[in-house]
Amino acid sequence: MSAAIAADRLGTTAELQFATFYVGHMLLGVDIRVVQEINRQSEITQVPHAPDYVRGVINLRGDVATVVDLRTILGLPASEASRQTRNLIVHHKGEAIGLLVDRISDILTLSDDQINPPPTNVDGVDGRLMSGVCTLDSAIVVLLDIDEVLSDSARQE
């Protein structure tokens, strides 16, 4: 039985937490359970012949993490790194992946009834990369499906 069905039967709703961040002007979020850490953009070593979405690799306290440019995956124009640029390190299929984001926002706690199904696209971003959207007083938060974002099919041109 899913958590949402169990919560409905109990008359309660499940609470979910998301790490939120900006890529361009878009406020995005990922399930906090997949987030390992957030760090400043450190020295990225480029990888020869890597796809255009791979920025390179970083040394994460002795472990190697691949850094991908979330802008490229989402089909947004590239930008230069700034003082606010961060690596959002997530776990995906047993591997640490750094998502290059423009700036970090906050931790957002939502009940599952606040999350709406994803539209077909938001600002040109393919809806299949989203797990849902949430409308706040001041913004719309696009919740990313990290498995879909990092899947091979999402990165095909």
Coordinates of C-alpha atoms in Angstrom, one line a residue, residues 12 18 24 43 46 48 50 58 66-67 74 78-79 87 97 104 109 112 116-118 133 137 141 148:
T12 CA -3.6 12.3 7.4
F18 CA 12.6 18.8 -0.9
G24 CA 18.2 30.3 -14.1
E43 CA 37.9 22.4 -8.9
Q46 CA 37.4 18.0 -17.3
P48 CA 38.1 14.2 -22.4
A50 CA 32.7 13.4 -22.2
I58 CA 35.5 16.4 -8.5
T66 CA 30.7 13.2 -11.7
V67 CA 29.4 16.7 -12.1
L74 CA 17.0 20.8 -18.9
A78 CA 24.7 27.7 -20.4
S79 CA 25.9 30.2 -18.0
N87 CA 27.2 21.3 -6.5
I97 CA 26.5 12.8 -8.9
I104 CA 20.6 27.1 -3.3
T109 CA 8.2 20.6 3.5
D112 CA 1.4 15.1 -0.7
N116 CA 0.1 18.6 -8.4
P117 CA 0.8 16.3 -11.4
P118 CA 3.5 17.7 -13.7
V133 CA 4.8 20.9 -9.2
D137 CA 2.4 32.1 -2.5
V141 CA 8.4 24.9 -7.5
E148 CA 14.5 10.6 -15.1

